[in-house]
C-alpha cells in the first residue's frame, strides 16, 4: 500500500473514532435528557464522519487500488494527493470547528472551499487512472 | 471471501433495505412517522449500509498483517461487526418505537457504536503498511 494511502486511511480512522465519540455523547445526552448544544455538536459530528472519515478513507483506498499507469509514476503525480490531503484536513477542521464553536461564516465558507479544492486536486490524480486494467501496456510476446 | 466479510456485506444489504423502507415511511407519512425516524434513517444508510460495507471489504482486501495471521487479530473485527450492528439495532428500535426502555437502549447503542469504531481502528491499523 503506498505511503499516501496509509496516511489518508490512518487519518480517516482517527476521524472515525473522534466522530463516533461525539455521536455517542449526543446519543447519551439525549437518553439522559441532558441539555447540550445539539446543533453545533451534530454539525461537528457530521463533518468528522462524512469528510474526515468517509471521504478521506475513500481517497486512500482509491489512490491505492485504481489502475496504475504503464509509464511514468505508476500512481500519477504525488503533488495533487498531497494538496488533497492538506486541503481536506484543513477543510474538516475549519468547517467542523467553525460550526461547532459558532465562528464567523467566512471560516465555515473557507472550510467548505478547502474541501471542494481537495476533491478537485484528488480528481486531477485520479481521473487519468479511470481506465481498464492493463490499458497502455504493450501486449506480452 | 472470509466469513466476517460475508456477514458484513449481508448485514449492510439488510440495513439498506430497512433504510429504504424507513425512507418510504417518511415520504408517505411525514407527520405520522416517529420524530426520531429521520436521524435513524440517516444512520441506517451511513452506518448500516456504508460502514458495514467498508468494514467488510477492508477486512477482506487490505494488505496482510503477517503470514501466520493474514487478516490480523480477527477478534477486533468481530467486536467491530457486533458493536456496529447491535448498536444500530438498539438505536433504531429506541428511536422508532420510543418506550420506557428507550433511554437505556440509546445509552447502550452509544457504547456499542463507539466500541465498534475503536475496535475497527485497532483491527485495521496494523495492516496499513507501506510496501
PDB file of C-alpha atoms in Angstrom:
ATOM      1  CA  UNK A   1       0.000   0.000   0.000  1.00  0.00           C
ATOM      2  CA  UNK A   2       1.529   3.395  -0.935  1.00  0.00           C
ATOM      3  CA  UNK A   3       2.586   5.756   1.845  1.00  0.00           C
ATOM      4  CA  UNK A   4      -0.065   8.338   0.957  1.00  0.00           C
ATOM      5  CA  UNK A   5      -2.833   5.742   1.193  1.00  0.00           C
ATOM      6  CA  UNK A   6      -1.553   4.717   4.616  1.00  0.00           C
ATOM      7  CA  UNK A   7      -1.531   8.372   5.689  1.00  0.00           C
ATOM      8  CA  UNK A   8      -5.051   9.028   4.366  1.00  0.00           C
ATOM      9  CA  UNK A   9      -6.572   5.855   5.847  1.00  0.00           C
ATOM     10  CA  UNK A  10      -4.916   6.310   9.246  1.00  0.00           C
ATOM     11  CA  UNK A  11      -6.221   9.873   9.332  1.00  0.00           C
ATOM     12  CA  UNK A  12      -9.675   8.574   8.415  1.00  0.00           C
ATOM     13  CA  UNK A  13      -9.579   6.070  11.292  1.00  0.00           C
ATOM     14  CA  UNK A  14      -8.732   8.849  13.748  1.00  0.00           C
ATOM     15  CA  UNK A  15     -11.729  10.842  12.479  1.00  0.00           C
ATOM     16  CA  UNK A  16     -13.926   7.733  12.751  1.00  0.00           C
ATOM     17  CA  UNK A  17     -13.126   7.370  16.442  1.00  0.00           C
ATOM     18  CA  UNK A  18     -13.425  11.124  17.130  1.00  0.00           C
ATOM     19  CA  UNK A  19     -16.721  11.399  15.223  1.00  0.00           C
ATOM     20  CA  UNK A  20     -18.132   8.282  16.897  1.00  0.00           C
ATOM     21  CA  UNK A  21     -17.168   9.723  20.291  1.00  0.00           C
ATOM     22  CA  UNK A  22     -19.145  12.910  19.647  1.00  0.00           C
ATOM     23  CA  UNK A  23     -22.065  10.856  18.301  1.00  0.00           C
ATOM     24  CA  UNK A  24     -22.015   8.662  21.412  1.00  0.00           C
ATOM     25  CA  UNK A  25     -22.036  11.733  23.649  1.00  0.00           C
ATOM     26  CA  UNK A  26     -25.001  13.183  21.733  1.00  0.00           C
ATOM     27  CA  UNK A  27     -26.925   9.917  21.965  1.00  0.00           C
ATOM     28  CA  UNK A  28     -26.127   9.559  25.650  1.00  0.00           C
ATOM     29  CA  UNK A  29     -27.157  13.160  26.341  1.00  0.00           C
ATOM     30  CA  UNK A  30     -30.461  12.564  24.521  1.00  0.00           C
ATOM     31  CA  UNK A  31     -31.051   9.414  26.569  1.00  0.00           C
ATOM     32  CA  UNK A  32     -30.431  11.230  29.863  1.00  0.00           C
ATOM     33  CA  UNK A  33     -32.311  14.367  28.838  1.00  0.00           C
ATOM     34  CA  UNK A  34     -29.150  16.438  29.375  1.00  0.00           C
ATOM     35  CA  UNK A  35     -29.195  19.800  27.606  1.00  0.00           C
ATOM     36  CA  UNK A  36     -26.258  20.097  25.208  1.00  0.00           C
ATOM     37  CA  UNK A  37     -25.751  22.404  22.211  1.00  0.00           C
ATOM     38  CA  UNK A  38     -27.094  19.742  19.854  1.00  0.00           C
ATOM     39  CA  UNK A  39     -26.881  21.727  16.602  1.00  0.00           C
ATOM     40  CA  UNK A  40     -23.169  22.659  16.802  1.00  0.00           C
ATOM     41  CA  UNK A  41     -22.142  19.251  18.151  1.00  0.00           C
ATOM     42  CA  UNK A  42     -24.147  17.470  15.454  1.00  0.00           C
ATOM     43  CA  UNK A  43     -22.515  19.632  12.764  1.00  0.00           C
ATOM     44  CA  UNK A  44     -19.042  18.674  14.013  1.00  0.00           C
ATOM     45  CA  UNK A  45     -20.103  15.003  14.244  1.00  0.00           C
ATOM     46  CA  UNK A  46     -21.308  15.060  10.618  1.00  0.00           C
ATOM     47  CA  UNK A  47     -18.212  16.908   9.371  1.00  0.00           C
ATOM     48  CA  UNK A  48     -15.792  14.481  11.034  1.00  0.00           C
ATOM     49  CA  UNK A  49     -17.626  11.396   9.814  1.00  0.00           C
ATOM     50  CA  UNK A  50     -18.654  12.453   6.305  1.00  0.00           C
ATOM     51  CA  UNK A  51     -15.495  14.259   5.190  1.00  0.00           C
ATOM     52  CA  UNK A  52     -12.863  13.196   7.719  1.00  0.00           C
ATOM     53  CA  UNK A  53     -13.817   9.511   7.727  1.00  0.00           C
ATOM     54  CA  UNK A  54     -15.783   8.545   4.607  1.00  0.00           C
ATOM     55  CA  UNK A  55     -14.234  10.879   2.012  1.00  0.00           C
ATOM     56  CA  UNK A  56     -10.674  10.518   3.323  1.00  0.00           C
ATOM     57  CA  UNK A  57     -10.960   6.709   3.564  1.00  0.00           C
ATOM     58  CA  UNK A  58     -12.324   6.546   0.022  1.00  0.00           C
ATOM     59  CA  UNK A  59      -9.473   8.712  -1.265  1.00  0.00           C
ATOM     60  CA  UNK A  60      -6.882   6.496   0.415  1.00  0.00           C
ATOM     61  CA  UNK A  61      -8.333   3.272  -0.976  1.00  0.00           C
ATOM     62  CA  UNK A  62      -8.877   4.709  -4.466  1.00  0.00           C
ATOM     63  CA  UNK A  63      -5.288   6.023  -4.667  1.00  0.00           C
ATOM     64  CA  UNK A  64      -4.084   2.525  -3.759  1.00  0.00           C
ATOM     65  CA  UNK A  65      -6.400   0.376  -5.878  1.00  0.00           C
ATOM     66  CA  UNK A  66      -7.239   2.218  -9.102  1.00  0.00           C
ATOM     67  CA  UNK A  67      -5.416   1.042 -12.262  1.00  0.00           C
ATOM     68  CA  UNK A  68      -1.787   2.166 -12.413  1.00  0.00           C
ATOM     69  CA  UNK A  69      -0.088   3.914 -15.345  1.00  0.00           C
ATOM     70  CA  UNK A  70       2.067   1.859 -17.692  1.00  0.00           C
ATOM     71  CA  UNK A  71       4.706   4.596 -17.977  1.00  0.00           C
ATOM     72  CA  UNK A  72       5.930   7.318 -15.635  1.00  0.00           C
ATOM     73  CA  UNK A  73       4.952   7.362 -11.960  1.00  0.00           C
ATOM     74  CA  UNK A  74       2.655   4.350 -11.633  1.00  0.00           C
ATOM     75  CA  UNK A  75       0.085   6.161  -9.490  1.00  0.00           C
ATOM     76  CA  UNK A  76       0.451   9.514 -11.242  1.00  0.00           C
ATOM     77  CA  UNK A  77       1.866  12.741  -9.776  1.00  0.00           C
ATOM     78  CA  UNK A  78       2.003  12.899  -5.982  1.00  0.00           C
ATOM     79  CA  UNK A  79       1.536  16.679  -5.675  1.00  0.00           C
ATOM     80  CA  UNK A  80      -2.278  16.580  -6.188  1.00  0.00           C
ATOM     81  CA  UNK A  81      -2.579  13.910  -3.484  1.00  0.00           C
ATOM     82  CA  UNK A  82      -0.523  15.985  -1.047  1.00  0.00           C
ATOM     83  CA  UNK A  83      -2.704  19.001  -1.867  1.00  0.00           C
ATOM     84  CA  UNK A  84      -5.891  16.925  -1.437  1.00  0.00           C
ATOM     85  CA  UNK A  85      -4.730  15.660   1.957  1.00  0.00           C
ATOM     86  CA  UNK A  86      -3.793  19.137   3.202  1.00  0.00           C
ATOM     87  CA  UNK A  87      -6.951  20.807   1.889  1.00  0.00           C
ATOM     88  CA  UNK A  88      -9.314  18.081   3.103  1.00  0.00           C
ATOM     89  CA  UNK A  89      -7.944  18.113   6.641  1.00  0.00           C
ATOM     90  CA  UNK A  90      -7.843  21.916   6.785  1.00  0.00           C
ATOM     91  CA  UNK A  91     -11.428  21.923   5.470  1.00  0.00           C
ATOM     92  CA  UNK A  92     -12.685  19.443   8.054  1.00  0.00           C
ATOM     93  CA  UNK A  93     -11.188  21.454  10.910  1.00  0.00           C
ATOM     94  CA  UNK A  94     -12.311  24.852   9.614  1.00  0.00           C
ATOM     95  CA  UNK A  95     -15.859  23.806   8.675  1.00  0.00           C
ATOM     96  CA  UNK A  96     -16.258  21.480  11.673  1.00  0.00           C
ATOM     97  CA  UNK A  97     -14.929  23.764  14.379  1.00  0.00           C
ATOM     98  CA  UNK A  98     -16.399  26.808  12.655  1.00  0.00           C
ATOM     99  CA  UNK A  99     -19.890  25.335  13.009  1.00  0.00           C
ATOM    100  CA  UNK A 100     -19.290  23.806  16.445  1.00  0.00           C
ATOM    101  CA  UNK A 101     -17.858  26.953  18.012  1.00  0.00           C
ATOM    102  CA  UNK A 102     -20.153  29.312  16.099  1.00  0.00           C
ATOM    103  CA  UNK A 103     -17.226  31.093  14.453  1.00  0.00           C
ATOM    104  CA  UNK A 104     -17.995  33.720  11.771  1.00  0.00           C
ATOM    105  CA  UNK A 105     -19.402  32.437   8.484  1.00  0.00           C
ATOM    106  CA  UNK A 106     -16.237  33.110   6.423  1.00  0.00           C
ATOM    107  CA  UNK A 107     -14.403  30.423   8.439  1.00  0.00           C
ATOM    108  CA  UNK A 108     -17.000  27.802   7.521  1.00  0.00           C
ATOM    109  CA  UNK A 109     -17.030  29.008   3.915  1.00  0.00           C
ATOM    110  CA  UNK A 110     -13.220  28.718   3.804  1.00  0.00           C
ATOM    111  CA  UNK A 111     -13.535  25.189   5.156  1.00  0.00           C
ATOM    112  CA  UNK A 112     -16.081  24.219   2.525  1.00  0.00           C
ATOM    113  CA  UNK A 113     -13.880  25.776  -0.202  1.00  0.00           C
ATOM    114  CA  UNK A 114     -10.890  23.784   1.069  1.00  0.00           C
ATOM    115  CA  UNK A 115     -12.950  20.568   0.948  1.00  0.00           C
ATOM    116  CA  UNK A 116     -14.023  21.335  -2.623  1.00  0.00           C
ATOM    117  CA  UNK A 117     -10.395  22.081  -3.527  1.00  0.00           C
ATOM    118  CA  UNK A 118      -9.362  18.748  -2.031  1.00  0.00           C
ATOM    119  CA  UNK A 119     -11.812  16.887  -4.235  1.00  0.00           C
ATOM    120  CA  UNK A 120     -10.611  18.769  -7.333  1.00  0.00           C
ATOM    121  CA  UNK A 121      -6.954  18.045  -6.528  1.00  0.00           C
ATOM    122  CA  UNK A 122      -7.792  14.392  -5.973  1.00  0.00           C
ATOM    123  CA  UNK A 123      -9.633  14.264  -9.303  1.00  0.00           C
ATOM    124  CA  UNK A 124      -6.525  15.613 -11.087  1.00  0.00           C
ATOM    125  CA  UNK A 125      -4.673  12.499  -9.971  1.00  0.00           C
ATOM    126  CA  UNK A 126      -7.497  10.013 -10.235  1.00  0.00           C
ATOM    127  CA  UNK A 127      -9.357  10.828 -13.453  1.00  0.00           C
ATOM    128  CA  UNK A 128      -6.487   9.677 -15.752  1.00  0.00           C
ATOM    129  CA  UNK A 129      -6.453   6.389 -13.788  1.00  0.00           C
ATOM    130  CA  UNK A 130     -10.115   5.652 -14.508  1.00  0.00           C
ATOM    131  CA  UNK A 131      -9.413   3.151 -17.303  1.00  0.00           C
ATOM    132  CA  UNK A 132      -9.333  -0.563 -17.975  1.00  0.00           C
ATOM    133  CA  UNK A 133      -6.711  -2.545 -16.047  1.00  0.00           C
ATOM    134  CA  UNK A 134      -3.665  -3.028 -18.296  1.00  0.00           C
ATOM    135  CA  UNK A 135      -4.628  -0.217 -20.699  1.00  0.00           C
ATOM    136  CA  UNK A 136      -1.500   1.382 -22.228  1.00  0.00           C
ATOM    137  CA  UNK A 137       0.713  -1.655 -21.605  1.00  0.00           C
ATOM    138  CA  UNK A 138       2.219  -3.404 -24.598  1.00  0.00           C
ATOM    139  CA  UNK A 139       0.994  -6.996 -25.008  1.00  0.00           C
ATOM    140  CA  UNK A 140       3.455  -9.606 -23.775  1.00  0.00           C
ATOM    141  CA  UNK A 141       5.171 -11.609 -26.563  1.00  0.00           C
TER     142      UNK A 141
ATOM    143  CA  UNK B   1     -14.250 -14.102   0.840  1.00  0.00           C
ATOM    144  CA  UNK B   2     -13.923 -14.525   4.649  1.00  0.00           C
ATOM    145  CA  UNK B   3     -16.968 -15.203   6.837  1.00  0.00           C
ATOM    146  CA  UNK B   4     -16.734 -11.837   8.601  1.00  0.00           C
ATOM    147  CA  UNK B   5     -16.791 -10.038   5.242  1.00  0.00           C
ATOM    148  CA  UNK B   6     -19.803 -12.033   4.053  1.00  0.00           C
ATOM    149  CA  UNK B   7     -21.685 -11.205   7.241  1.00  0.00           C
ATOM    150  CA  UNK B   8     -20.792  -7.500   6.996  1.00  0.00           C
ATOM    151  CA  UNK B   9     -21.987  -7.330   3.382  1.00  0.00           C
ATOM    152  CA  UNK B  10     -25.218  -9.209   4.113  1.00  0.00           C
ATOM    153  CA  UNK B  11     -25.919  -7.037   7.156  1.00  0.00           C
ATOM    154  CA  UNK B  12     -25.186  -3.951   5.038  1.00  0.00           C
ATOM    155  CA  UNK B  13     -27.650  -5.057   2.383  1.00  0.00           C
ATOM    156  CA  UNK B  14     -30.295  -5.811   5.025  1.00  0.00           C
ATOM    157  CA  UNK B  15     -29.834  -2.345   6.564  1.00  0.00           C
ATOM    158  CA  UNK B  16     -30.095  -0.781   3.108  1.00  0.00           C
ATOM    159  CA  UNK B  17     -33.473  -2.447   2.553  1.00  0.00           C
ATOM    160  CA  UNK B  18     -34.643  -1.329   6.016  1.00  0.00           C
ATOM    161  CA  UNK B  19     -33.373   2.217   5.288  1.00  0.00           C
ATOM    162  CA  UNK B  20     -35.313   2.331   2.032  1.00  0.00           C
ATOM    163  CA  UNK B  21     -38.467   1.204   3.866  1.00  0.00           C
ATOM    164  CA  UNK B  22     -37.907   3.881   6.536  1.00  0.00           C
ATOM    165  CA  UNK B  23     -37.385   6.479   3.808  1.00  0.00           C
ATOM    166  CA  UNK B  24     -40.634   5.401   2.189  1.00  0.00           C
ATOM    167  CA  UNK B  25     -42.444   5.710   5.529  1.00  0.00           C
ATOM    168  CA  UNK B  26     -41.044   9.232   5.986  1.00  0.00           C
ATOM    169  CA  UNK B  27     -42.092  10.208   2.456  1.00  0.00           C
ATOM    170  CA  UNK B  28     -45.599   8.733   2.619  1.00  0.00           C
ATOM    171  CA  UNK B  29     -46.465   9.895   6.112  1.00  0.00           C
ATOM    172  CA  UNK B  30     -44.032  12.551   7.368  1.00  0.00           C
ATOM    173  CA  UNK B  31     -46.351  13.578  10.216  1.00  0.00           C
ATOM    174  CA  UNK B  32     -47.296  10.039  11.179  1.00  0.00           C
ATOM    175  CA  UNK B  33     -43.719   8.744  11.384  1.00  0.00           C
ATOM    176  CA  UNK B  34     -41.984   8.841  14.796  1.00  0.00           C
ATOM    177  CA  UNK B  35     -39.929  12.049  15.231  1.00  0.00           C
ATOM    178  CA  UNK B  36     -36.757  10.027  15.771  1.00  0.00           C
ATOM    179  CA  UNK B  37     -37.114   8.204  12.484  1.00  0.00           C
ATOM    180  CA  UNK B  38     -35.336  10.845  10.379  1.00  0.00           C
ATOM    181  CA  UNK B  39     -31.972  10.679  12.213  1.00  0.00           C
ATOM    182  CA  UNK B  40     -32.381   6.915  12.388  1.00  0.00           C
ATOM    183  CA  UNK B  41     -32.912   6.776   8.602  1.00  0.00           C
ATOM    184  CA  UNK B  42     -29.673   8.732   8.021  1.00  0.00           C
ATOM    185  CA  UNK B  43     -27.768   6.344  10.309  1.00  0.00           C
ATOM    186  CA  UNK B  44     -29.319   3.282   8.696  1.00  0.00           C
ATOM    187  CA  UNK B  45     -27.689   4.391   5.434  1.00  0.00           C
ATOM    188  CA  UNK B  46     -24.372   5.808   6.689  1.00  0.00           C
ATOM    189  CA  UNK B  47     -23.727   3.311   9.497  1.00  0.00           C
ATOM    190  CA  UNK B  48     -25.812   0.302   8.500  1.00  0.00           C
ATOM    191  CA  UNK B  49     -25.100   0.241   4.788  1.00  0.00           C
ATOM    192  CA  UNK B  50     -21.892   2.202   4.054  1.00  0.00           C
ATOM    193  CA  UNK B  51     -19.909   1.439   7.219  1.00  0.00           C
ATOM    194  CA  UNK B  52     -20.747  -2.281   7.175  1.00  0.00           C
ATOM    195  CA  UNK B  53     -19.584  -2.384   3.561  1.00  0.00           C
ATOM    196  CA  UNK B  54     -16.325  -0.607   4.426  1.00  0.00           C
ATOM    197  CA  UNK B  55     -15.648  -2.831   7.455  1.00  0.00           C
ATOM    198  CA  UNK B  56     -16.276  -5.992   5.428  1.00  0.00           C
ATOM    199  CA  UNK B  57     -14.283  -5.075   2.337  1.00  0.00           C
ATOM    200  CA  UNK B  58     -11.357  -3.661   4.357  1.00  0.00           C
ATOM    201  CA  UNK B  59     -11.157  -6.886   6.386  1.00  0.00           C
ATOM    202  CA  UNK B  60     -11.078  -8.849   3.132  1.00  0.00           C
ATOM    203  CA  UNK B  61      -8.834  -6.781   0.870  1.00  0.00           C
ATOM    204  CA  UNK B  62      -6.386  -4.777   2.970  1.00  0.00           C
ATOM    205  CA  UNK B  63      -2.721  -5.889   2.982  1.00  0.00           C
ATOM    206  CA  UNK B  64      -1.911  -8.973   5.030  1.00  0.00           C
ATOM    207  CA  UNK B  65      -0.857  -8.397   8.633  1.00  0.00           C
ATOM    208  CA  UNK B  66       1.511 -11.378   8.663  1.00  0.00           C
ATOM    209  CA  UNK B  67       1.943 -14.789   7.080  1.00  0.00           C
ATOM    210  CA  UNK B  68       0.539 -16.510  10.181  1.00  0.00           C
ATOM    211  CA  UNK B  69      -2.374 -14.113  10.667  1.00  0.00           C
ATOM    212  CA  UNK B  70      -3.087 -12.631   7.213  1.00  0.00           C
ATOM    213  CA  UNK B  71      -6.111 -10.681   8.410  1.00  0.00           C
ATOM    214  CA  UNK B  72      -4.683  -9.662  11.767  1.00  0.00           C
ATOM    215  CA  UNK B  73      -6.493 -10.299  15.029  1.00  0.00           C
ATOM    216  CA  UNK B  74      -9.955 -11.281  13.827  1.00  0.00           C
ATOM    217  CA  UNK B  75     -11.294 -10.775  17.368  1.00  0.00           C
ATOM    218  CA  UNK B  76     -11.330  -6.997  16.898  1.00  0.00           C
ATOM    219  CA  UNK B  77     -13.061  -7.389  13.550  1.00  0.00           C
ATOM    220  CA  UNK B  78     -15.830  -9.390  15.202  1.00  0.00           C
ATOM    221  CA  UNK B  79     -16.136  -6.828  18.007  1.00  0.00           C
ATOM    222  CA  UNK B  80     -16.458  -4.079  15.376  1.00  0.00           C
ATOM    223  CA  UNK B  81     -19.113  -6.023  13.442  1.00  0.00           C
ATOM    224  CA  UNK B  82     -21.095  -6.932  16.567  1.00  0.00           C
ATOM    225  CA  UNK B  83     -20.890  -3.479  18.118  1.00  0.00           C
ATOM    226  CA  UNK B  84     -21.878  -1.702  14.922  1.00  0.00           C
ATOM    227  CA  UNK B  85     -24.946  -3.817  14.234  1.00  0.00           C
ATOM    228  CA  UNK B  86     -26.201  -4.353  17.784  1.00  0.00           C
ATOM    229  CA  UNK B  87     -25.739  -0.631  18.452  1.00  0.00           C
ATOM    230  CA  UNK B  88     -27.607   0.358  15.314  1.00  0.00           C
ATOM    231  CA  UNK B  89     -30.433  -2.097  16.054  1.00  0.00           C
ATOM    232  CA  UNK B  90     -30.858  -0.722  19.583  1.00  0.00           C
ATOM    233  CA  UNK B  91     -30.836   2.841  18.293  1.00  0.00           C
ATOM    234  CA  UNK B  92     -33.311   2.114  15.506  1.00  0.00           C
ATOM    235  CA  UNK B  93     -35.725   0.378  17.893  1.00  0.00           C
ATOM    236  CA  UNK B  94     -35.431   3.052  20.599  1.00  0.00           C
ATOM    237  CA  UNK B  95     -35.964   5.974  18.226  1.00  0.00           C
ATOM    238  CA  UNK B  96     -38.624   4.373  16.036  1.00  0.00           C
ATOM    239  CA  UNK B  97     -40.710   2.858  18.838  1.00  0.00           C
ATOM    240  CA  UNK B  98     -39.996   5.006  21.912  1.00  0.00           C
ATOM    241  CA  UNK B  99     -40.950   3.435  25.230  1.00  0.00           C
ATOM    242  CA  UNK B 100     -39.806   3.332  28.846  1.00  0.00           C
ATOM    243  CA  UNK B 101     -36.694   1.336  27.969  1.00  0.00           C
ATOM    244  CA  UNK B 102     -35.662   3.676  25.140  1.00  0.00           C
ATOM    245  CA  UNK B 103     -33.149   5.771  27.197  1.00  0.00           C
ATOM    246  CA  UNK B 104     -31.285   2.668  28.342  1.00  0.00           C
ATOM    247  CA  UNK B 105     -31.272   1.328  24.790  1.00  0.00           C
ATOM    248  CA  UNK B 106     -29.872   4.613  23.466  1.00  0.00           C
ATOM    249  CA  UNK B 107     -27.137   4.610  26.140  1.00  0.00           C
ATOM    250  CA  UNK B 108     -26.207   1.056  25.175  1.00  0.00           C
ATOM    251  CA  UNK B 109     -26.291   1.950  21.466  1.00  0.00           C
ATOM    252  CA  UNK B 110     -23.839   4.804  22.095  1.00  0.00           C
ATOM    253  CA  UNK B 111     -21.401   2.458  23.848  1.00  0.00           C
ATOM    254  CA  UNK B 112     -21.739  -0.287  21.217  1.00  0.00           C
ATOM    255  CA  UNK B 113     -21.196   2.042  18.254  1.00  0.00           C
ATOM    256  CA  UNK B 114     -18.248   3.886  19.787  1.00  0.00           C
ATOM    257  CA  UNK B 115     -16.763   0.497  20.670  1.00  0.00           C
ATOM    258  CA  UNK B 116     -17.240  -0.627  17.065  1.00  0.00           C
ATOM    259  CA  UNK B 117     -15.299   2.366  15.720  1.00  0.00           C
ATOM    260  CA  UNK B 118     -12.438   1.839  18.174  1.00  0.00           C
ATOM    261  CA  UNK B 119     -12.339  -1.920  17.502  1.00  0.00           C
ATOM    262  CA  UNK B 120     -12.230  -1.406  13.733  1.00  0.00           C
ATOM    263  CA  UNK B 121      -9.336   1.054  14.080  1.00  0.00           C
ATOM    264  CA  UNK B 122      -7.435  -1.438  16.279  1.00  0.00           C
ATOM    265  CA  UNK B 123      -8.186  -4.240  13.794  1.00  0.00           C
ATOM    266  CA  UNK B 124      -7.132  -2.431  10.626  1.00  0.00           C
ATOM    267  CA  UNK B 125      -4.284  -0.172  11.831  1.00  0.00           C
ATOM    268  CA  UNK B 126      -1.541  -2.873  11.848  1.00  0.00           C
ATOM    269  CA  UNK B 127      -2.448  -3.816   8.270  1.00  0.00           C
ATOM    270  CA  UNK B 128      -1.753  -0.288   6.966  1.00  0.00           C
ATOM    271  CA  UNK B 129       1.839  -0.825   5.959  1.00  0.00           C
ATOM    272  CA  UNK B 130       3.870   0.747   3.171  1.00  0.00           C
ATOM    273  CA  UNK B 131       5.023  -1.795   0.566  1.00  0.00           C
TER     274      UNK B 131
END
